[in-house]
Short mmCIF file of C-alpha atoms and ligand atoms in Angstrom, two decimals:
data_model
loop_
_atom_site.label_atom_id
_atom_site.label_comp_id
_atom_site.label_asym_id
_atom_site.label_seq_id
_atom_site.Cartn_x
_atom_site.Cartn_y
_atom_site.Cartn_z
CA MET A 14 41.06 303.04 14.54
CA ASP A 15 38.56 300.42 12.69
CA TRP A 16 39.93 296.74 12.35
CA VAL A 17 40.62 297.03 8.33
CA SER A 18 42.94 299.89 9.37
CA ARG A 19 44.70 297.47 11.93
CA PHE A 20 44.92 294.80 9.73
CA ARG A 21 46.41 296.76 6.84
CA ARG A 22 48.89 298.69 8.99
CA THR A 23 52.64 297.54 7.82
CA SER A 24 55.57 297.86 9.81
CA ASP A 25 56.70 301.53 8.55
CA GLU A 26 53.44 303.36 10.18
CA PRO A 27 53.63 304.30 13.42
CA LEU A 28 53.23 301.80 16.17
CA GLU A 29 49.81 302.13 18.09
CA ALA A 30 49.38 299.47 19.59
CA PRO A 31 50.05 299.17 23.19
CA ARG A 32 53.22 299.43 24.59
CA THR A 33 53.68 297.91 28.28
CA PRO A 34 51.35 295.17 29.77
CA GLU A 35 49.25 298.22 31.67
CA GLU A 36 48.59 299.67 28.54
CA VAL A 37 47.31 296.08 26.98
CA VAL A 38 44.81 296.25 30.16
CA LEU A 39 43.20 299.52 29.50
CA ARG A 40 42.92 298.88 25.93
CA LEU A 41 41.18 295.54 26.67
CA LEU A 42 38.87 296.78 29.08
CA ALA A 43 38.10 300.00 26.87
CA GLY A 44 37.00 297.70 24.15
CA ASN A 45 34.66 295.55 26.48
CA ALA A 46 33.23 298.90 27.67
CA ARG A 47 32.12 299.48 23.85
CA PHE A 48 31.31 295.99 23.41
CA VAL A 49 28.94 295.98 26.82
CA CYS A 50 27.07 299.26 25.20
CA VAL A 51 26.27 297.51 22.22
CA ALA A 52 25.90 294.04 23.40
CA ALA A 53 23.98 294.78 26.66
CA PRO A 54 22.84 298.25 26.24
CA HIS A 55 20.87 297.62 29.88
CA VAL A 56 23.76 297.34 31.84
CA PRO A 57 24.70 300.65 33.19
CA ALA A 58 27.79 302.57 32.06
CA GLY A 59 31.29 301.63 34.27
CA SER A 60 31.64 304.29 37.05
CA THR A 61 34.71 305.13 39.41
CA VAL A 62 32.28 306.04 41.87
CA PRO A 63 31.80 303.04 44.32
CA PRO A 64 28.58 301.44 44.21
CA THR A 65 26.10 302.53 47.07
CA ALA A 66 23.90 299.89 49.11
CA ALA A 67 21.15 302.22 47.48
CA ALA A 68 22.06 301.55 43.99
CA ALA A 69 19.88 299.84 42.10
CA PRO A 70 21.19 296.74 40.33
CA ALA A 71 21.06 296.26 36.69
CA PRO A 72 17.86 294.65 35.50
CA ALA A 73 18.11 291.11 34.87
CA ALA A 74 18.09 289.85 31.00
CA PRO A 75 18.17 286.58 29.56
CA VAL A 76 21.66 285.16 28.69
CA PRO A 77 21.20 283.62 25.38
CA LYS A 78 21.29 280.23 24.58
CA GLN A 79 24.67 278.73 22.67
CA ALA A 80 23.70 278.03 19.39
CA PRO A 81 26.64 278.23 16.71
CA PHE A 82 25.84 277.18 13.49
CA CYS A 83 29.66 276.00 12.36
CA ALA A 84 32.40 274.95 14.46
CA VAL A 85 35.86 276.42 13.00
CA LEU A 86 39.21 274.86 13.33
CA GLY A 87 41.59 277.63 12.87
CA CYS A 88 45.03 278.96 13.27
CA SER A 89 45.89 281.14 16.22
CA ASP A 90 47.71 283.86 13.77
CA ALA A 91 46.31 287.59 14.46
CA ARG A 92 45.65 288.06 10.96
CA VAL A 93 43.05 285.54 10.73
CA PRO A 94 40.11 286.27 12.86
CA SER A 95 37.70 283.86 12.21
CA GLU A 96 34.22 285.95 12.72
CA LEU A 97 35.66 288.87 11.24
CA VAL A 98 36.83 286.54 7.79
CA PHE A 99 33.35 285.39 8.04
CA GLU A 100 31.67 288.53 9.10
CA ALA A 101 29.84 286.62 11.94
CA GLY A 102 28.67 287.91 15.03
CA PRO A 103 28.89 286.67 18.94
CA ASN A 104 27.07 283.40 19.04
CA GLU A 105 27.26 282.10 15.49
CA LEU A 106 30.88 280.19 15.62
CA PHE A 107 32.10 278.12 17.56
CA VAL A 108 36.07 278.60 17.38
CA VAL A 109 38.91 276.58 18.10
CA ARG A 110 42.41 278.51 17.33
CA VAL A 111 46.02 276.69 17.47
CA ALA A 112 49.16 277.55 15.79
CA GLY A 113 49.25 275.86 12.28
CA ASN A 114 45.27 274.74 12.99
CA VAL A 115 46.26 271.13 13.89
CA LEU A 116 44.07 269.12 15.91
CA GLY A 117 45.58 267.81 18.96
CA ASP A 118 43.56 265.69 21.61
CA GLU A 119 42.26 268.95 23.27
CA CYS A 120 41.07 270.88 19.76
CA LEU A 121 39.59 267.49 18.85
CA GLY A 122 37.49 267.41 22.19
CA SER A 123 36.47 271.17 21.96
CA LEU A 124 35.06 270.16 18.68
CA GLU A 125 33.37 267.00 19.89
CA TYR A 126 31.85 269.16 22.78
CA ALA A 127 30.50 271.49 19.87
CA LEU A 128 29.13 268.27 18.19
CA HIS A 129 27.28 266.84 21.23
CA ASN A 130 26.00 270.02 22.68
CA PHE A 131 24.68 272.27 19.74
CA ARG A 132 23.16 269.18 17.60
CA ASP A 133 19.97 271.72 16.79
CA SER A 134 22.22 274.25 15.30
CA LEU A 135 25.66 273.17 14.44
CA ARG A 136 25.56 272.14 10.46
CA LEU A 137 29.05 272.38 9.53
CA LEU A 138 32.88 271.69 10.71
CA LEU A 139 35.18 274.00 8.93
CA VAL A 140 39.14 273.83 8.87
CA LEU A 141 40.34 277.11 7.66
CA GLY A 142 44.38 277.18 6.95
CA HIS A 143 45.66 280.57 5.58
CA THR A 144 48.63 281.45 3.62
CA GLY A 145 52.18 282.79 4.92
CA CYS A 146 51.35 280.56 8.05
CA GLY A 147 54.26 280.49 10.48
CA ALA A 148 53.83 277.05 11.73
CA VAL A 149 53.50 275.76 8.09
CA THR A 150 56.60 277.42 7.16
CA ALA A 151 58.43 276.41 10.48
CA ALA A 152 57.89 272.45 9.11
CA VAL A 153 58.94 273.13 5.89
CA ASP A 154 61.76 274.46 6.77
CA ALA A 155 62.58 271.93 9.54
CA TYR A 156 61.70 269.51 6.59
CA LEU A 157 63.93 270.73 4.21
CA ASN A 158 66.76 271.43 7.00
CA PRO A 159 66.21 269.03 9.70
CA THR A 160 69.59 269.25 11.54
CA GLY A 161 69.72 272.92 11.03
CA ARG A 162 69.35 275.26 14.31
CA ASN A 163 65.98 276.37 14.06
CA SER A 164 64.96 272.23 13.68
CA THR A 165 66.79 272.15 16.91
CA ALA A 166 65.56 274.95 18.87
CA PHE A 167 61.97 273.83 19.30
CA THR A 168 60.82 273.23 22.28
CA ARG A 169 58.57 270.04 23.04
CA SER A 170 55.87 271.96 23.21
CA LEU A 171 56.56 273.86 19.43
CA ARG A 172 58.27 270.12 17.90
CA ALA A 173 54.35 269.16 18.91
CA VAL A 174 52.94 272.00 16.72
CA VAL A 175 55.47 271.19 13.90
CA ASN A 176 55.33 267.76 13.76
CA HIS A 177 51.51 267.41 13.03
CA VAL A 178 51.74 269.87 10.04
CA LEU A 179 55.22 267.91 8.81
CA VAL A 180 52.59 265.21 7.59
CA ALA A 181 51.09 267.57 5.02
CA VAL A 182 54.54 268.66 4.12
CA ARG A 183 55.87 265.54 3.21
CA SER A 184 52.47 264.59 1.31
CA GLY A 185 53.45 268.39 -0.61
CA ALA A 186 57.29 267.13 -1.24
CA LEU A 187 55.68 264.27 -3.13
CA SER A 188 52.73 265.40 -4.72
CA LEU A 189 55.54 268.71 -6.38
CA GLU A 190 58.10 265.44 -7.24
CA GLU A 191 55.32 263.43 -8.65
CA CYS A 192 53.86 266.56 -10.43
CA TRP A 193 57.24 268.14 -11.49
CA GLY A 194 59.96 265.67 -11.51
CA ALA A 195 62.50 264.73 -9.21
CA GLY A 196 64.31 268.13 -10.07
CA VAL A 197 61.60 270.18 -8.60
CA GLN A 198 63.99 269.94 -5.19
CA SER A 199 66.93 272.17 -7.01
CA GLU A 200 64.51 274.86 -8.12
CA PRO A 201 65.19 278.48 -6.57
CA GLY A 202 61.79 278.65 -5.62
CA TYR A 203 60.78 274.93 -4.20
CA ARG A 204 60.53 276.19 -0.80
CA ASP A 205 57.99 278.74 -1.47
CA ALA A 206 56.16 276.16 -3.67
CA LEU A 207 56.42 273.64 -0.77
CA ILE A 208 54.48 276.31 1.54
CA GLU A 209 51.72 277.38 -0.86
CA ILE A 210 51.00 273.22 -1.26
CA SER A 211 51.39 272.32 2.36
CA VAL A 212 49.24 275.24 3.63
CA TYR A 213 46.61 273.78 1.45
CA LEU A 214 47.17 270.29 2.05
CA ASN A 215 47.63 270.78 6.18
CA ALA A 216 44.01 272.07 5.96
CA ALA A 217 42.94 269.41 3.66
CA MET A 218 44.52 266.46 5.96
CA THR A 219 43.14 267.99 9.22
CA ALA A 220 39.21 268.37 7.74
CA TYR A 221 40.02 264.33 6.80
CA GLN A 222 41.43 263.58 10.04
CA LEU A 223 38.42 265.46 11.60
CA ARG A 224 35.91 263.68 9.42
CA GLU A 225 37.29 260.34 10.13
CA GLU A 226 36.84 260.91 14.30
CA VAL A 227 33.60 262.48 13.80
CA ARG A 228 32.22 260.86 10.97
CA THR A 229 28.86 259.47 12.97
CA SER A 230 28.06 263.03 13.21
CA GLU A 231 27.70 263.47 9.41
CA GLU A 232 24.96 261.25 9.48
CA SER A 233 22.99 263.84 11.73
CA GLY A 234 23.41 266.55 9.26
CA THR A 235 26.77 267.97 9.86
CA ARG A 236 29.68 268.47 7.17
CA THR A 237 33.13 268.19 7.56
CA MET A 238 35.22 271.09 5.00
CA PHE A 239 38.24 273.12 4.54
CA ALA A 240 39.74 276.39 3.06
CA VAL A 241 42.52 278.44 2.99
CA PHE A 242 42.44 282.13 3.88
CA ASP A 243 44.58 284.24 1.28
CA LEU A 244 46.22 287.39 3.72
CA ALA A 245 46.90 289.36 0.57
CA THR A 246 43.17 289.18 -0.61
CA CYS A 247 41.29 288.45 2.48
CA GLN A 248 39.11 286.14 0.36
CA VAL A 249 38.65 282.58 0.78
CA ILE A 250 40.68 280.18 -1.87
CA GLY A 251 40.19 276.78 -3.27
CA PRO A 252 42.45 274.43 -4.65
CA ASP A 253 43.80 276.58 -7.12
CA LEU A 254 44.92 278.96 -4.80
CA ASP A 255 43.90 281.58 -6.96
CA PRO A 256 42.04 284.03 -4.92
CA ALA A 257 40.44 286.00 -8.32
CA THR A 258 38.58 282.08 -9.36
CA ASP A 259 35.06 282.73 -8.46
CA ASP A 260 33.68 279.19 -7.62
CA THR A 261 31.79 277.53 -5.07
CA GLY A 262 34.49 274.93 -4.44
CA LYS A 263 36.39 277.39 -2.15
CA LEU A 264 35.11 275.90 0.80
CA SER A 265 35.70 271.96 -0.11
CA PRO A 266 34.35 268.60 1.48
CA ALA A 267 36.85 267.14 3.39
CA PRO A 268 38.50 264.08 1.74
CA ALA A 269 36.86 260.72 1.84
CA ASP A 270 39.56 258.86 1.54
CA PRO A 271 43.49 258.98 1.03
CA ASP A 272 43.10 258.59 -2.59
CA GLU A 273 41.62 262.01 -2.58
CA LEU A 274 44.15 263.31 -0.35
CA ILE A 275 46.35 261.70 -2.88
CA ALA A 276 44.50 263.64 -6.02
CA LEU A 277 44.24 266.69 -4.06
CA GLY A 278 48.09 267.08 -3.71
CA HIS A 279 48.43 266.52 -7.59
CA GLN A 280 45.55 269.54 -8.12
CA VAL A 281 47.36 271.99 -5.91
CA ALA A 282 51.06 271.28 -7.11
CA ALA A 283 49.87 271.52 -11.15
CA SER A 284 47.90 275.04 -10.30
CA PRO A 285 49.21 278.39 -11.19
CA MET A 286 49.67 279.41 -7.40
CA VAL A 287 52.47 276.59 -7.13
CA SER A 288 54.05 276.81 -10.41
CA ARG A 289 54.54 280.54 -10.48
CA HIS A 290 57.69 279.60 -7.88
CA LEU A 291 59.03 277.12 -10.61
CA SER A 292 61.23 278.08 -13.22
CA ASP A 293 59.86 278.44 -16.78
CA ALA A 294 62.26 275.65 -17.86
CA LEU A 295 60.86 273.28 -15.52
CA ARG A 296 57.18 274.04 -16.53
CA ALA A 297 57.41 273.94 -19.95
CA THR A 298 58.75 270.10 -19.67
CA ARG A 299 55.61 269.45 -18.06
CA TYR A 300 53.64 271.10 -20.99
CA SER A 301 55.46 270.45 -24.08
CA ALA A 302 56.66 266.65 -23.28
CA PRO A 303 54.66 263.28 -21.86
CA GLY A 304 56.77 263.62 -19.02
CA PRO A 305 55.48 263.91 -15.51
CA ALA A 306 52.16 262.55 -14.41
CA ASN A 307 48.78 263.59 -15.42
CA VAL A 308 46.85 265.02 -12.74
ZN1 ZN B 411 48.92 280.00 10.80
#
């Protein structure tokens, strides 16, 4: 089964994934054997026969020098494999994946390692969020219902992830209110709208934070950008969150300052992909009267 078929498999289709840890081990080893055939064809295929003293060792081959051109901070979500999303091969992306693509100390340390060690090849730091992010959804639910059972059941470690994302959620909520008025919170689609905008702002804010941390590296030619991957279309999307938009803004530069972050929040709050979750009545107020703030 190719990766496309695996990605598109729905819950209604037969489960072809390994069912036990032992089956997982076999699946992983079989996958590695196929990878070896392609990546290291000089290595003899694995055998169940123990090697003998007379057996010739595999000929030595040079180990490639690590030289990625892009470092990606992405989410751990199994549906967003960075290399496949950008059709990149080995040694092209330096990938850090963590739930919610949040910038904890270890993640920042990994990216700083890449910056310092791959100066000759690394040209871009990319924060990649994605639609339908579970970490963002959890943070939105914790924000909307802080005393709810799900909010209090987080372990300390899970709370750390959610707390990172909450900053973007609060900013998203403020942007929605400034764009649509305080009544937006009582809209039936408010939660969905808040998830949409928070996904984008979380990626943007993480990129801003990362840019602040590694500012000196930009002077050496490495840029920091962010983007959102749309699970439905497999496309990288820009601030209008519309996969159909054909523009070069799908990968956006990290905001340079808080004012840019605020302007971005307003832009996303007014985008059709966010406003589609709001009622026609509320949207009519925005476009028929000089009410909510311009963006
Ligand atoms: Zn995610």
